[in-house]
């Protein structure tokens, strides 16, 4: 019997430089995809997967994340007086009341491994999920955190969720080494991991997606991890080391998801969710189609 995965670590200390100036005074995790901040999608995925306690590893200028998950008494009072019950529903239940939230600061930006290590005392001797908030998954039938927890429960091993990327992009990710066996039913025993390899060094094109379930051993190992790729303390290096001791499972996620840490992925996420919204979708689609047509016409050379 494995221990239940109740806790999740969400590292939210990143500076969001790719989105400047939008992120000059606002956390990148609070940028909105339609009408919810990115971080809320990620928290909803974790809640749906059964997470009961969240550790947010924050940094300077991130207090709006704490405020977002707080109960907004004054706002609720005003909305109550105005009888705006539909809006009350949207703000009241963002976080179930029995969920525990912890905020801890990463004093220095020393890398993802260091950030996760900052949550060690709250995690204690339990397996835990890690969700990198840049990735927004379209949950429901396809919840990568829920899939990872299920595989952890079946195997008792850590699980790293991955997706296939073109070989020329592996240098942006942690990459799985599957050894000789390869994938069965989109799952595999992983023999090791490499953080941000060149295409020539990459053991596969399976890139770490940003969803993990890790055994408590990772928290013991993290303080001893030396700076690696980019001179940062890498979570991938800790996982690679624990894999050699305990084994590890890789699981390929084929559901729809967006890298909202990238401007293109962020815009795609907005379009995807907007088109599925009952109010916005039918109004936006004709505009998008007309704009696409016009852009196409402009870009197509005229025949003389
Ligand atoms: C981090 C991880 C990397 C993973 C990626 C997913 O890298 O270190 O292994 O593939 O997230 O987005 P970062 O994006 O912080 O450079």
PDB file of C-alpha atoms and ligand atoms in Angstrom:
ATOM      1  CA  UNK A   1       0.000   0.000   0.000  1.00  0.00           C
ATOM      2  CA  UNK A   2       1.413   3.403  -0.959  1.00  0.00           C
ATOM      3  CA  UNK A   3       0.897   6.497   1.162  1.00  0.00           C
ATOM      4  CA  UNK A   4      -1.820   8.804  -0.167  1.00  0.00           C
ATOM      5  CA  UNK A   5      -0.538  11.788  -2.182  1.00  0.00           C
ATOM      6  CA  UNK A   6      -2.136  14.675  -0.280  1.00  0.00           C
ATOM      7  CA  UNK A   7       0.357  17.489  -0.743  1.00  0.00           C
ATOM      8  CA  UNK A   8       1.526  19.503  -3.745  1.00  0.00           C
ATOM      9  CA  UNK A   9       4.371  21.960  -4.195  1.00  0.00           C
ATOM     10  CA  UNK A  10       3.839  24.835  -6.643  1.00  0.00           C
ATOM     11  CA  UNK A  11       6.982  26.866  -7.327  1.00  0.00           C
ATOM     12  CA  UNK A  12       5.852  30.427  -8.093  1.00  0.00           C
ATOM     13  CA  UNK A  13       8.975  32.473  -7.427  1.00  0.00           C
ATOM     14  CA  UNK A  14       9.924  32.964 -11.123  1.00  0.00           C
ATOM     15  CA  UNK A  15      10.383  36.520 -12.396  1.00  0.00           C
ATOM     16  CA  UNK A  16       8.368  36.131 -15.601  1.00  0.00           C
ATOM     17  CA  UNK A  17      10.899  38.059 -17.680  1.00  0.00           C
ATOM     18  CA  UNK A  18       9.442  36.702 -20.928  1.00  0.00           C
ATOM     19  CA  UNK A  19       6.236  38.643 -20.246  1.00  0.00           C
ATOM     20  CA  UNK A  20       7.738  42.007 -19.340  1.00  0.00           C
ATOM     21  CA  UNK A  21       6.428  44.686 -19.040  1.00  0.00           C
ATOM     22  CA  UNK A  22       3.153  42.879 -18.113  1.00  0.00           C
ATOM     23  CA  UNK A  23       4.932  41.153 -15.237  1.00  0.00           C
ATOM     24  CA  UNK A  24       6.779  44.224 -13.944  1.00  0.00           C
ATOM     25  CA  UNK A  25       4.414  44.631 -10.994  1.00  0.00           C
ATOM     26  CA  UNK A  26       2.357  41.460 -11.329  1.00  0.00           C
ATOM     27  CA  UNK A  27       3.258  37.770 -10.965  1.00  0.00           C
ATOM     28  CA  UNK A  28       3.273  35.854 -14.258  1.00  0.00           C
ATOM     29  CA  UNK A  29       1.111  33.224 -12.543  1.00  0.00           C
ATOM     30  CA  UNK A  30      -1.628  35.870 -12.203  1.00  0.00           C
ATOM     31  CA  UNK A  31      -1.837  36.609 -15.938  1.00  0.00           C
ATOM     32  CA  UNK A  32      -5.334  35.690 -17.021  1.00  0.00           C
ATOM     33  CA  UNK A  33      -6.425  32.996 -19.407  1.00  0.00           C
ATOM     34  CA  UNK A  34      -9.903  34.314 -20.285  1.00  0.00           C
ATOM     35  CA  UNK A  35     -11.225  35.148 -16.799  1.00  0.00           C
ATOM     36  CA  UNK A  36      -9.039  33.152 -14.411  1.00  0.00           C
ATOM     37  CA  UNK A  37      -5.384  33.546 -13.524  1.00  0.00           C
ATOM     38  CA  UNK A  38      -3.059  30.810 -14.795  1.00  0.00           C
ATOM     39  CA  UNK A  39      -2.382  29.620 -11.242  1.00  0.00           C
ATOM     40  CA  UNK A  40      -6.074  28.914 -10.650  1.00  0.00           C
ATOM     41  CA  UNK A  41      -6.188  26.431 -13.529  1.00  0.00           C
ATOM     42  CA  UNK A  42      -3.208  24.621 -12.030  1.00  0.00           C
ATOM     43  CA  UNK A  43      -4.722  24.573  -8.535  1.00  0.00           C
ATOM     44  CA  UNK A  44      -8.005  23.259  -9.969  1.00  0.00           C
ATOM     45  CA  UNK A  45      -6.117  20.418 -11.671  1.00  0.00           C
ATOM     46  CA  UNK A  46      -4.479  19.505  -8.344  1.00  0.00           C
ATOM     47  CA  UNK A  47      -7.753  19.713  -6.392  1.00  0.00           C
ATOM     48  CA  UNK A  48      -9.441  17.492  -8.971  1.00  0.00           C
ATOM     49  CA  UNK A  49      -6.590  14.993  -8.480  1.00  0.00           C
ATOM     50  CA  UNK A  50      -7.291  14.887  -4.728  1.00  0.00           C
ATOM     51  CA  UNK A  51      -4.639  17.286  -3.367  1.00  0.00           C
ATOM     52  CA  UNK A  52      -5.548  18.640   0.072  1.00  0.00           C
ATOM     53  CA  UNK A  53      -2.514  20.744   1.001  1.00  0.00           C
ATOM     54  CA  UNK A  54      -0.624  23.228  -1.154  1.00  0.00           C
ATOM     55  CA  UNK A  55       2.832  24.652  -0.605  1.00  0.00           C
ATOM     56  CA  UNK A  56       3.448  27.732  -2.744  1.00  0.00           C
ATOM     57  CA  UNK A  57       7.134  28.579  -2.974  1.00  0.00           C
ATOM     58  CA  UNK A  58       6.975  32.309  -3.570  1.00  0.00           C
ATOM     59  CA  UNK A  59       9.312  35.264  -3.903  1.00  0.00           C
ATOM     60  CA  UNK A  60       9.182  39.039  -3.991  1.00  0.00           C
ATOM     61  CA  UNK A  61       6.047  40.672  -5.408  1.00  0.00           C
ATOM     62  CA  UNK A  62       3.921  37.529  -5.275  1.00  0.00           C
ATOM     63  CA  UNK A  63       1.424  38.494  -2.556  1.00  0.00           C
ATOM     64  CA  UNK A  64      -1.444  38.788  -5.048  1.00  0.00           C
ATOM     65  CA  UNK A  65      -1.279  34.974  -5.348  1.00  0.00           C
ATOM     66  CA  UNK A  66      -1.930  34.688  -1.601  1.00  0.00           C
ATOM     67  CA  UNK A  67      -4.746  37.235  -1.861  1.00  0.00           C
ATOM     68  CA  UNK A  68      -6.293  35.367  -4.760  1.00  0.00           C
ATOM     69  CA  UNK A  69      -6.710  32.180  -2.735  1.00  0.00           C
ATOM     70  CA  UNK A  70      -7.905  34.019   0.381  1.00  0.00           C
ATOM     71  CA  UNK A  71     -11.579  34.445   1.255  1.00  0.00           C
ATOM     72  CA  UNK A  72     -12.504  37.979   0.125  1.00  0.00           C
ATOM     73  CA  UNK A  73     -14.841  38.993   2.972  1.00  0.00           C
ATOM     74  CA  UNK A  74     -15.404  42.625   1.914  1.00  0.00           C
ATOM     75  CA  UNK A  75     -16.038  41.684  -1.716  1.00  0.00           C
ATOM     76  CA  UNK A  76     -18.446  38.905  -0.727  1.00  0.00           C
ATOM     77  CA  UNK A  77     -20.294  41.282   1.584  1.00  0.00           C
ATOM     78  CA  UNK A  78     -20.787  43.848  -1.199  1.00  0.00           C
ATOM     79  CA  UNK A  79     -21.843  41.180  -3.725  1.00  0.00           C
ATOM     80  CA  UNK A  80     -24.264  39.733  -1.157  1.00  0.00           C
ATOM     81  CA  UNK A  81     -25.896  43.130  -0.635  1.00  0.00           C
ATOM     82  CA  UNK A  82     -26.218  43.521  -4.406  1.00  0.00           C
ATOM     83  CA  UNK A  83     -27.644  39.985  -4.701  1.00  0.00           C
ATOM     84  CA  UNK A  84     -25.018  39.080  -7.323  1.00  0.00           C
ATOM     85  CA  UNK A  85     -25.196  35.373  -6.609  1.00  0.00           C
ATOM     86  CA  UNK A  86     -23.732  34.200  -9.917  1.00  0.00           C
ATOM     87  CA  UNK A  87     -20.587  36.258  -9.275  1.00  0.00           C
ATOM     88  CA  UNK A  88     -20.410  35.150  -5.630  1.00  0.00           C
ATOM     89  CA  UNK A  89     -20.213  31.586  -6.885  1.00  0.00           C
ATOM     90  CA  UNK A  90     -17.153  32.437  -8.982  1.00  0.00           C
ATOM     91  CA  UNK A  91     -15.137  33.932  -6.118  1.00  0.00           C
ATOM     92  CA  UNK A  92     -16.350  32.032  -3.083  1.00  0.00           C
ATOM     93  CA  UNK A  93     -15.338  28.500  -3.976  1.00  0.00           C
ATOM     94  CA  UNK A  94     -11.934  29.053  -5.572  1.00  0.00           C
ATOM     95  CA  UNK A  95     -10.368  27.107  -2.727  1.00  0.00           C
ATOM     96  CA  UNK A  96     -12.396  24.582  -0.695  1.00  0.00           C
ATOM     97  CA  UNK A  97     -12.446  25.606   2.987  1.00  0.00           C
ATOM     98  CA  UNK A  98     -10.823  22.364   4.185  1.00  0.00           C
ATOM     99  CA  UNK A  99      -7.756  22.874   1.948  1.00  0.00           C
ATOM    100  CA  UNK A 100      -4.551  23.860   3.719  1.00  0.00           C
ATOM    101  CA  UNK A 101      -2.315  26.484   2.143  1.00  0.00           C
ATOM    102  CA  UNK A 102       1.289  27.236   3.014  1.00  0.00           C
ATOM    103  CA  UNK A 103       3.425  30.008   1.566  1.00  0.00           C
ATOM    104  CA  UNK A 104       7.176  29.882   1.916  1.00  0.00           C
ATOM    105  CA  UNK A 105       9.741  32.149   0.289  1.00  0.00           C
ATOM    106  CA  UNK A 106      12.657  31.114  -1.852  1.00  0.00           C
ATOM    107  CA  UNK A 107      15.138  33.754  -0.702  1.00  0.00           C
ATOM    108  CA  UNK A 108      17.470  33.427  -3.690  1.00  0.00           C
ATOM    109  CA  UNK A 109      16.741  32.274  -7.250  1.00  0.00           C
ATOM    110  CA  UNK A 110      19.024  29.224  -7.156  1.00  0.00           C
ATOM    111  CA  UNK A 111      16.964  26.956  -9.400  1.00  0.00           C
ATOM    112  CA  UNK A 112      13.884  24.724  -9.445  1.00  0.00           C
ATOM    113  CA  UNK A 113      15.500  22.055  -7.260  1.00  0.00           C
ATOM    114  CA  UNK A 114      16.283  24.652  -4.623  1.00  0.00           C
ATOM    115  CA  UNK A 115      12.706  26.007  -4.802  1.00  0.00           C
ATOM    116  CA  UNK A 116      11.184  22.560  -4.243  1.00  0.00           C
ATOM    117  CA  UNK A 117      13.613  21.947  -1.355  1.00  0.00           C
ATOM    118  CA  UNK A 118      12.198  25.069   0.363  1.00  0.00           C
ATOM    119  CA  UNK A 119       8.970  23.078   0.927  1.00  0.00           C
ATOM    120  CA  UNK A 120      10.725  20.169   2.707  1.00  0.00           C
ATOM    121  CA  UNK A 121       9.529  20.851   6.244  1.00  0.00           C
ATOM    122  CA  UNK A 122       5.861  21.053   5.158  1.00  0.00           C
ATOM    123  CA  UNK A 123       6.125  17.916   3.006  1.00  0.00           C
ATOM    124  CA  UNK A 124       7.830  15.856   5.730  1.00  0.00           C
ATOM    125  CA  UNK A 125       7.957  12.121   5.148  1.00  0.00           C
ATOM    126  CA  UNK A 126       5.220  11.899   2.494  1.00  0.00           C
ATOM    127  CA  UNK A 127       5.080  11.497  -1.276  1.00  0.00           C
ATOM    128  CA  UNK A 128       4.139  14.769  -2.943  1.00  0.00           C
ATOM    129  CA  UNK A 129       3.068  16.181  -6.282  1.00  0.00           C
ATOM    130  CA  UNK A 130       4.884  19.014  -8.041  1.00  0.00           C
ATOM    131  CA  UNK A 131       3.033  21.199 -10.535  1.00  0.00           C
ATOM    132  CA  UNK A 132       4.962  23.796 -12.525  1.00  0.00           C
ATOM    133  CA  UNK A 133       2.441  26.570 -13.073  1.00  0.00           C
ATOM    134  CA  UNK A 134       3.575  27.468 -16.611  1.00  0.00           C
ATOM    135  CA  UNK A 135       1.692  24.450 -17.901  1.00  0.00           C
ATOM    136  CA  UNK A 136      -2.083  24.672 -18.113  1.00  0.00           C
ATOM    137  CA  UNK A 137      -3.759  21.357 -18.859  1.00  0.00           C
ATOM    138  CA  UNK A 138      -7.337  21.014 -20.011  1.00  0.00           C
ATOM    139  CA  UNK A 139      -8.501  18.704 -17.278  1.00  0.00           C
ATOM    140  CA  UNK A 140     -11.617  16.588 -16.971  1.00  0.00           C
ATOM    141  CA  UNK A 141     -10.873  13.285 -18.682  1.00  0.00           C
ATOM    142  CA  UNK A 142      -7.195  14.191 -19.053  1.00  0.00           C
ATOM    143  CA  UNK A 143      -5.699  15.287 -15.776  1.00  0.00           C
ATOM    144  CA  UNK A 144      -1.915  14.769 -15.792  1.00  0.00           C
ATOM    145  CA  UNK A 145      -1.611  15.074 -11.996  1.00  0.00           C
ATOM    146  CA  UNK A 146      -4.405  12.543 -11.436  1.00  0.00           C
ATOM    147  CA  UNK A 147      -2.764  10.176 -13.975  1.00  0.00           C
ATOM    148  CA  UNK A 148       0.597  10.499 -12.189  1.00  0.00           C
ATOM    149  CA  UNK A 149      -0.947   9.827  -8.765  1.00  0.00           C
ATOM    150  CA  UNK A 150      -2.703   6.738 -10.132  1.00  0.00           C
ATOM    151  CA  UNK A 151       0.544   5.375 -11.577  1.00  0.00           C
ATOM    152  CA  UNK A 152       2.355   6.110  -8.306  1.00  0.00           C
ATOM    153  CA  UNK A 153      -0.327   4.177  -6.413  1.00  0.00           C
ATOM    154  CA  UNK A 154      -0.001   1.241  -8.836  1.00  0.00           C
ATOM    155  CA  UNK A 155       3.802   1.054  -8.822  1.00  0.00           C
ATOM    156  CA  UNK A 156       4.963   2.729  -5.580  1.00  0.00           C
ATOM    157  CA  UNK A 157       7.515   4.621  -7.683  1.00  0.00           C
ATOM    158  CA  UNK A 158       7.979   8.296  -8.427  1.00  0.00           C
ATOM    159  CA  UNK A 159       6.286   9.412 -11.643  1.00  0.00           C
ATOM    160  CA  UNK A 160       7.447  12.049 -14.096  1.00  0.00           C
ATOM    161  CA  UNK A 161       4.949  13.154 -16.736  1.00  0.00           C
ATOM    162  CA  UNK A 162       6.393  13.834 -20.165  1.00  0.00           C
ATOM    163  CA  UNK A 163       5.395  14.754 -23.674  1.00  0.00           C
ATOM    164  CA  UNK A 164       7.004  14.301 -27.059  1.00  0.00           C
ATOM    165  CA  UNK A 165       8.733  17.367 -28.468  1.00  0.00           C
ATOM    166  CA  UNK A 166      10.660  17.858 -31.721  1.00  0.00           C
ATOM    167  CA  UNK A 167      14.344  16.953 -31.221  1.00  0.00           C
ATOM    168  CA  UNK A 168      15.475  20.542 -31.827  1.00  0.00           C
ATOM    169  CA  UNK A 169      13.493  21.667 -28.741  1.00  0.00           C
ATOM    170  CA  UNK A 170      14.833  19.150 -26.180  1.00  0.00           C
ATOM    171  CA  UNK A 171      17.423  21.732 -25.069  1.00  0.00           C
ATOM    172  CA  UNK A 172      14.619  23.606 -23.265  1.00  0.00           C
ATOM    173  CA  UNK A 173      13.519  20.686 -21.104  1.00  0.00           C
ATOM    174  CA  UNK A 174      14.459  17.846 -18.821  1.00  0.00           C
ATOM    175  CA  UNK A 175      14.586  14.670 -20.932  1.00  0.00           C
ATOM    176  CA  UNK A 176      13.773  11.039 -20.045  1.00  0.00           C
ATOM    177  CA  UNK A 177      16.087   8.118 -20.689  1.00  0.00           C
ATOM    178  CA  UNK A 178      13.937   5.024 -21.145  1.00  0.00           C
ATOM    179  CA  UNK A 179      16.715   2.474 -21.445  1.00  0.00           C
ATOM    180  CA  UNK A 180      16.076  -0.387 -23.832  1.00  0.00           C
ATOM    181  CA  UNK A 181      12.462  -1.227 -23.029  1.00  0.00           C
ATOM    182  CA  UNK A 182      10.686   1.806 -24.491  1.00  0.00           C
ATOM    183  CA  UNK A 183       7.075   2.743 -23.879  1.00  0.00           C
ATOM    184  CA  UNK A 184       4.243   0.318 -23.188  1.00  0.00           C
ATOM    185  CA  UNK A 185       0.828   1.887 -23.198  1.00  0.00           C
ATOM    186  CA  UNK A 186       2.523   5.322 -22.950  1.00  0.00           C
ATOM    187  CA  UNK A 187       4.304   4.343 -19.730  1.00  0.00           C
ATOM    188  CA  UNK A 188       7.853   3.186 -19.039  1.00  0.00           C
ATOM    189  CA  UNK A 189      10.470   2.546 -16.404  1.00  0.00           C
ATOM    190  CA  UNK A 190      12.860   5.470 -16.652  1.00  0.00           C
ATOM    191  CA  UNK A 191      16.565   4.794 -16.182  1.00  0.00           C
ATOM    192  CA  UNK A 192      17.655   8.407 -15.865  1.00  0.00           C
ATOM    193  CA  UNK A 193      17.104  12.063 -16.733  1.00  0.00           C
ATOM    194  CA  UNK A 194      19.155  14.804 -18.368  1.00  0.00           C
ATOM    195  CA  UNK A 195      18.347  18.488 -17.894  1.00  0.00           C
ATOM    196  CA  UNK A 196      18.426  20.622 -21.051  1.00  0.00           C
ATOM    197  CA  UNK A 197      20.612  18.386 -23.245  1.00  0.00           C
ATOM    198  CA  UNK A 198      21.696  19.257 -26.764  1.00  0.00           C
ATOM    199  CA  UNK A 199      19.832  17.215 -29.423  1.00  0.00           C
ATOM    200  CA  UNK A 200      23.000  15.111 -29.873  1.00  0.00           C
ATOM    201  CA  UNK A 201      23.165  14.227 -26.156  1.00  0.00           C
ATOM    202  CA  UNK A 202      19.424  13.773 -25.602  1.00  0.00           C
ATOM    203  CA  UNK A 203      18.503  10.164 -24.725  1.00  0.00           C
ATOM    204  CA  UNK A 204      14.975  10.636 -26.170  1.00  0.00           C
ATOM    205  CA  UNK A 205      12.550  13.311 -27.313  1.00  0.00           C
ATOM    206  CA  UNK A 206      10.368  12.813 -24.215  1.00  0.00           C
ATOM    207  CA  UNK A 207      10.425  16.110 -22.341  1.00  0.00           C
ATOM    208  CA  UNK A 208       9.408  16.645 -18.714  1.00  0.00           C
ATOM    209  CA  UNK A 209       6.060  18.411 -18.838  1.00  0.00           C
ATOM    210  CA  UNK A 210       6.019  19.958 -15.357  1.00  0.00           C
ATOM    211  CA  UNK A 211       3.959  17.398 -13.437  1.00  0.00           C
ATOM    212  CA  UNK A 212       5.596  14.980 -11.017  1.00  0.00           C
ATOM    213  CA  UNK A 213       4.791  12.697  -8.081  1.00  0.00           C
ATOM    214  CA  UNK A 214       7.909  12.237  -5.991  1.00  0.00           C
ATOM    215  CA  UNK A 215       8.840  10.067  -3.048  1.00  0.00           C
ATOM    216  CA  UNK A 216      10.027  11.673   0.226  1.00  0.00           C
ATOM    217  CA  UNK A 217      13.598  10.609  -0.606  1.00  0.00           C
ATOM    218  CA  UNK A 218      13.778  13.571  -3.019  1.00  0.00           C
ATOM    219  CA  UNK A 219      13.537  16.034  -0.148  1.00  0.00           C
ATOM    220  CA  UNK A 220      16.477  14.292   1.567  1.00  0.00           C
ATOM    221  CA  UNK A 221      18.603  14.370  -1.588  1.00  0.00           C
ATOM    222  CA  UNK A 222      17.855  17.947  -2.710  1.00  0.00           C
ATOM    223  CA  UNK A 223      20.148  19.776  -0.248  1.00  0.00           C
ATOM    224  CA  UNK A 224      23.137  17.825  -1.618  1.00  0.00           C
ATOM    225  CA  UNK A 225      22.459  18.590  -5.308  1.00  0.00           C
ATOM    226  CA  UNK A 226      25.133  20.771  -6.883  1.00  0.00           C
ATOM    227  CA  UNK A 227      24.319  23.398  -9.525  1.00  0.00           C
ATOM    228  CA  UNK A 228      23.886  21.778 -12.949  1.00  0.00           C
ATOM    229  CA  UNK A 229      22.476  23.056 -16.261  1.00  0.00           C
ATOM    230  CA  UNK A 230      22.418  26.868 -16.366  1.00  0.00           C
ATOM    231  CA  UNK A 231      24.396  26.812 -13.091  1.00  0.00           C
ATOM    232  CA  UNK A 232      21.112  26.185 -11.233  1.00  0.00           C
ATOM    233  CA  UNK A 233      20.178  23.527  -8.682  1.00  0.00           C
ATOM    234  CA  UNK A 234      18.035  21.300 -10.883  1.00  0.00           C
ATOM    235  CA  UNK A 235      15.103  19.183  -9.705  1.00  0.00           C
ATOM    236  CA  UNK A 236      15.856  16.880 -12.639  1.00  0.00           C
ATOM    237  CA  UNK A 237      19.302  16.082 -11.186  1.00  0.00           C
ATOM    238  CA  UNK A 238      17.729  15.081  -7.840  1.00  0.00           C
ATOM    239  CA  UNK A 239      15.176  12.877  -9.623  1.00  0.00           C
ATOM    240  CA  UNK A 240      17.957  11.304 -11.707  1.00  0.00           C
ATOM    241  CA  UNK A 241      19.856  10.442  -8.522  1.00  0.00           C
ATOM    242  CA  UNK A 242      16.821   8.989  -6.712  1.00  0.00           C
ATOM    243  CA  UNK A 243      15.903   7.014  -9.856  1.00  0.00           C
ATOM    244  CA  UNK A 244      19.191   5.116  -9.537  1.00  0.00           C
ATOM    245  CA  UNK A 245      18.144   4.074  -5.979  1.00  0.00           C
ATOM    246  CA  UNK A 246      14.379   3.599  -6.201  1.00  0.00           C
ATOM    247  CA  UNK A 247      13.452   3.489  -9.889  1.00  0.00           C
ATOM    248  CA  UNK A 248      11.009   5.889 -11.500  1.00  0.00           C
ATOM    249  CA  UNK A 249       8.107   5.754 -13.944  1.00  0.00           C
ATOM    250  CA  UNK A 250       7.611   7.986 -16.953  1.00  0.00           C
ATOM    251  CA  UNK A 251       4.156   8.629 -18.291  1.00  0.00           C
ATOM    252  CA  UNK A 252       3.362  10.360 -21.569  1.00  0.00           C
ATOM    253  CA  UNK A 253       0.531  12.889 -21.418  1.00  0.00           C
ATOM    254  CA  UNK A 254      -1.427  13.122 -24.663  1.00  0.00           C
ATOM    255  CA  UNK A 255      -4.168  15.459 -23.452  1.00  0.00           C
ATOM    256  CA  UNK A 256      -4.500  19.087 -24.524  1.00  0.00           C
ATOM    257  CA  UNK A 257      -2.188  21.430 -22.629  1.00  0.00           C
ATOM    258  CA  UNK A 258      -0.459  24.774 -23.112  1.00  0.00           C
ATOM    259  CA  UNK A 259       2.910  26.173 -22.134  1.00  0.00           C
ATOM    260  CA  UNK A 260       1.737  29.504 -20.751  1.00  0.00           C
ATOM    261  CA  UNK A 261       5.330  30.459 -19.949  1.00  0.00           C
ATOM    262  CA  UNK A 262       5.655  31.099 -23.687  1.00  0.00           C
ATOM    263  CA  UNK A 263       3.793  33.956 -25.413  1.00  0.00           C
ATOM    264  CA  UNK A 264       2.457  31.752 -28.202  1.00  0.00           C
ATOM    265  CA  UNK A 265       1.273  29.007 -25.827  1.00  0.00           C
ATOM    266  CA  UNK A 266      -0.331  31.658 -23.622  1.00  0.00           C
ATOM    267  CA  UNK A 267      -2.305  33.160 -26.534  1.00  0.00           C
ATOM    268  CA  UNK A 268      -3.335  29.681 -27.698  1.00  0.00           C
ATOM    269  CA  UNK A 269      -4.626  28.879 -24.201  1.00  0.00           C
ATOM    270  CA  UNK A 270      -6.682  32.072 -24.238  1.00  0.00           C
ATOM    271  CA  UNK A 271      -8.195  31.225 -27.614  1.00  0.00           C
ATOM    272  CA  UNK A 272      -8.845  27.596 -26.628  1.00  0.00           C
ATOM    273  CA  UNK A 273     -10.712  28.459 -23.432  1.00  0.00           C
ATOM    274  CA  UNK A 274     -12.426  31.524 -24.943  1.00  0.00           C
ATOM    275  CA  UNK A 275     -13.831  29.450 -27.812  1.00  0.00           C
ATOM    276  CA  UNK A 276     -15.250  26.980 -25.281  1.00  0.00           C
ATOM    277  CA  UNK A 277     -16.933  29.731 -23.258  1.00  0.00           C
ATOM    278  CA  UNK A 278     -20.708  29.953 -23.863  1.00  0.00           C
ATOM    279  CA  UNK A 279     -20.724  33.746 -24.034  1.00  0.00           C
ATOM    280  CA  UNK A 280     -17.385  34.449 -25.723  1.00  0.00           C
ATOM    281  CA  UNK A 281     -17.111  31.446 -28.082  1.00  0.00           C
ATOM    282  CA  UNK A 282     -19.965  32.160 -30.527  1.00  0.00           C
ATOM    283  CA  UNK A 283     -19.091  35.881 -30.619  1.00  0.00           C
ATOM    284  CA  UNK A 284     -15.352  35.426 -31.036  1.00  0.00           C
ATOM    285  CA  UNK A 285     -15.344  32.672 -33.663  1.00  0.00           C
ATOM    286  CA  UNK A 286     -16.756  34.740 -36.596  1.00  0.00           C
ATOM    287  CA  UNK A 287     -14.260  37.506 -35.788  1.00  0.00           C
ATOM    288  CA  UNK A 288     -11.384  35.014 -35.708  1.00  0.00           C
ATOM    289  CA  UNK A 289     -12.469  33.455 -38.987  1.00  0.00           C
ATOM    290  CA  UNK A 290     -12.779  36.859 -40.676  1.00  0.00           C
ATOM    291  CA  UNK A 291      -9.414  37.978 -39.295  1.00  0.00           C
ATOM    292  CA  UNK A 292      -7.772  34.732 -40.430  1.00  0.00           C
ATOM    293  CA  UNK A 293      -9.273  35.191 -43.919  1.00  0.00           C
ATOM    294  CA  UNK A 294      -8.029  38.779 -44.147  1.00  0.00           C
ATOM    295  CA  UNK A 295      -4.575  37.818 -42.920  1.00  0.00           C
ATOM    296  CA  UNK A 296      -4.477  34.981 -45.432  1.00  0.00           C
ATOM    297  CA  UNK A 297      -5.461  37.290 -48.269  1.00  0.00           C
ATOM    298  CA  UNK A 298      -2.781  39.782 -47.255  1.00  0.00           C
ATOM    299  CA  UNK A 299      -0.161  37.075 -47.150  1.00  0.00           C
ATOM    300  CA  UNK A 300      -1.118  35.391 -50.443  1.00  0.00           C
ATOM    301  CA  UNK A 301       0.669  36.968 -53.416  1.00  0.00           C
ATOM    302  CA  UNK A 302      -1.764  38.314 -56.023  1.00  0.00           C
ATOM    303  CA  UNK A 303      -1.729  36.612 -59.409  1.00  0.00           C
ATOM    304  CA  UNK A 304      -1.031  39.223 -62.125  1.00  0.00           C
TER     305      UNK A 304
HETATM  306  C1  LIG B   1      11.724  23.185 -15.898  1.00  0.00           C
HETATM  307  C2  LIG B   1      12.418  21.848 -15.613  1.00  0.00           C
HETATM  308  C3  LIG B   1      12.472  21.013 -16.885  1.00  0.00           C
HETATM  309  C4  LIG B   1      11.067  20.844 -17.455  1.00  0.00           C
HETATM  310  C5  LIG B   1      10.429  22.215 -17.682  1.00  0.00           C
HETATM  311  C6  LIG B   1       8.972  22.061 -18.099  1.00  0.00           C
HETATM  312  O1  LIG B   1      12.559  23.950 -16.742  1.00  0.00           O
HETATM  313  O2  LIG B   1      13.712  22.084 -15.104  1.00  0.00           O
HETATM  314  O3  LIG B   1      13.015  19.753 -16.586  1.00  0.00           O
HETATM  315  O4  LIG B   1      11.132  20.128 -18.656  1.00  0.00           O
HETATM  316  O5  LIG B   1      10.460  23.010 -16.491  1.00  0.00           O
HETATM  317  O6  LIG B   1       8.415  23.294 -18.435  1.00  0.00           O
HETATM  318  P1  LIG B   1      12.361  25.543 -16.926  1.00  0.00           P
HETATM  319  O7  LIG B   1      11.170  25.729 -17.820  1.00  0.00           O
HETATM  320  O8  LIG B   1      12.147  26.106 -15.566  1.00  0.00           O
HETATM  321  O9  LIG B   1      13.637  26.022 -17.563  1.00  0.00           O
END
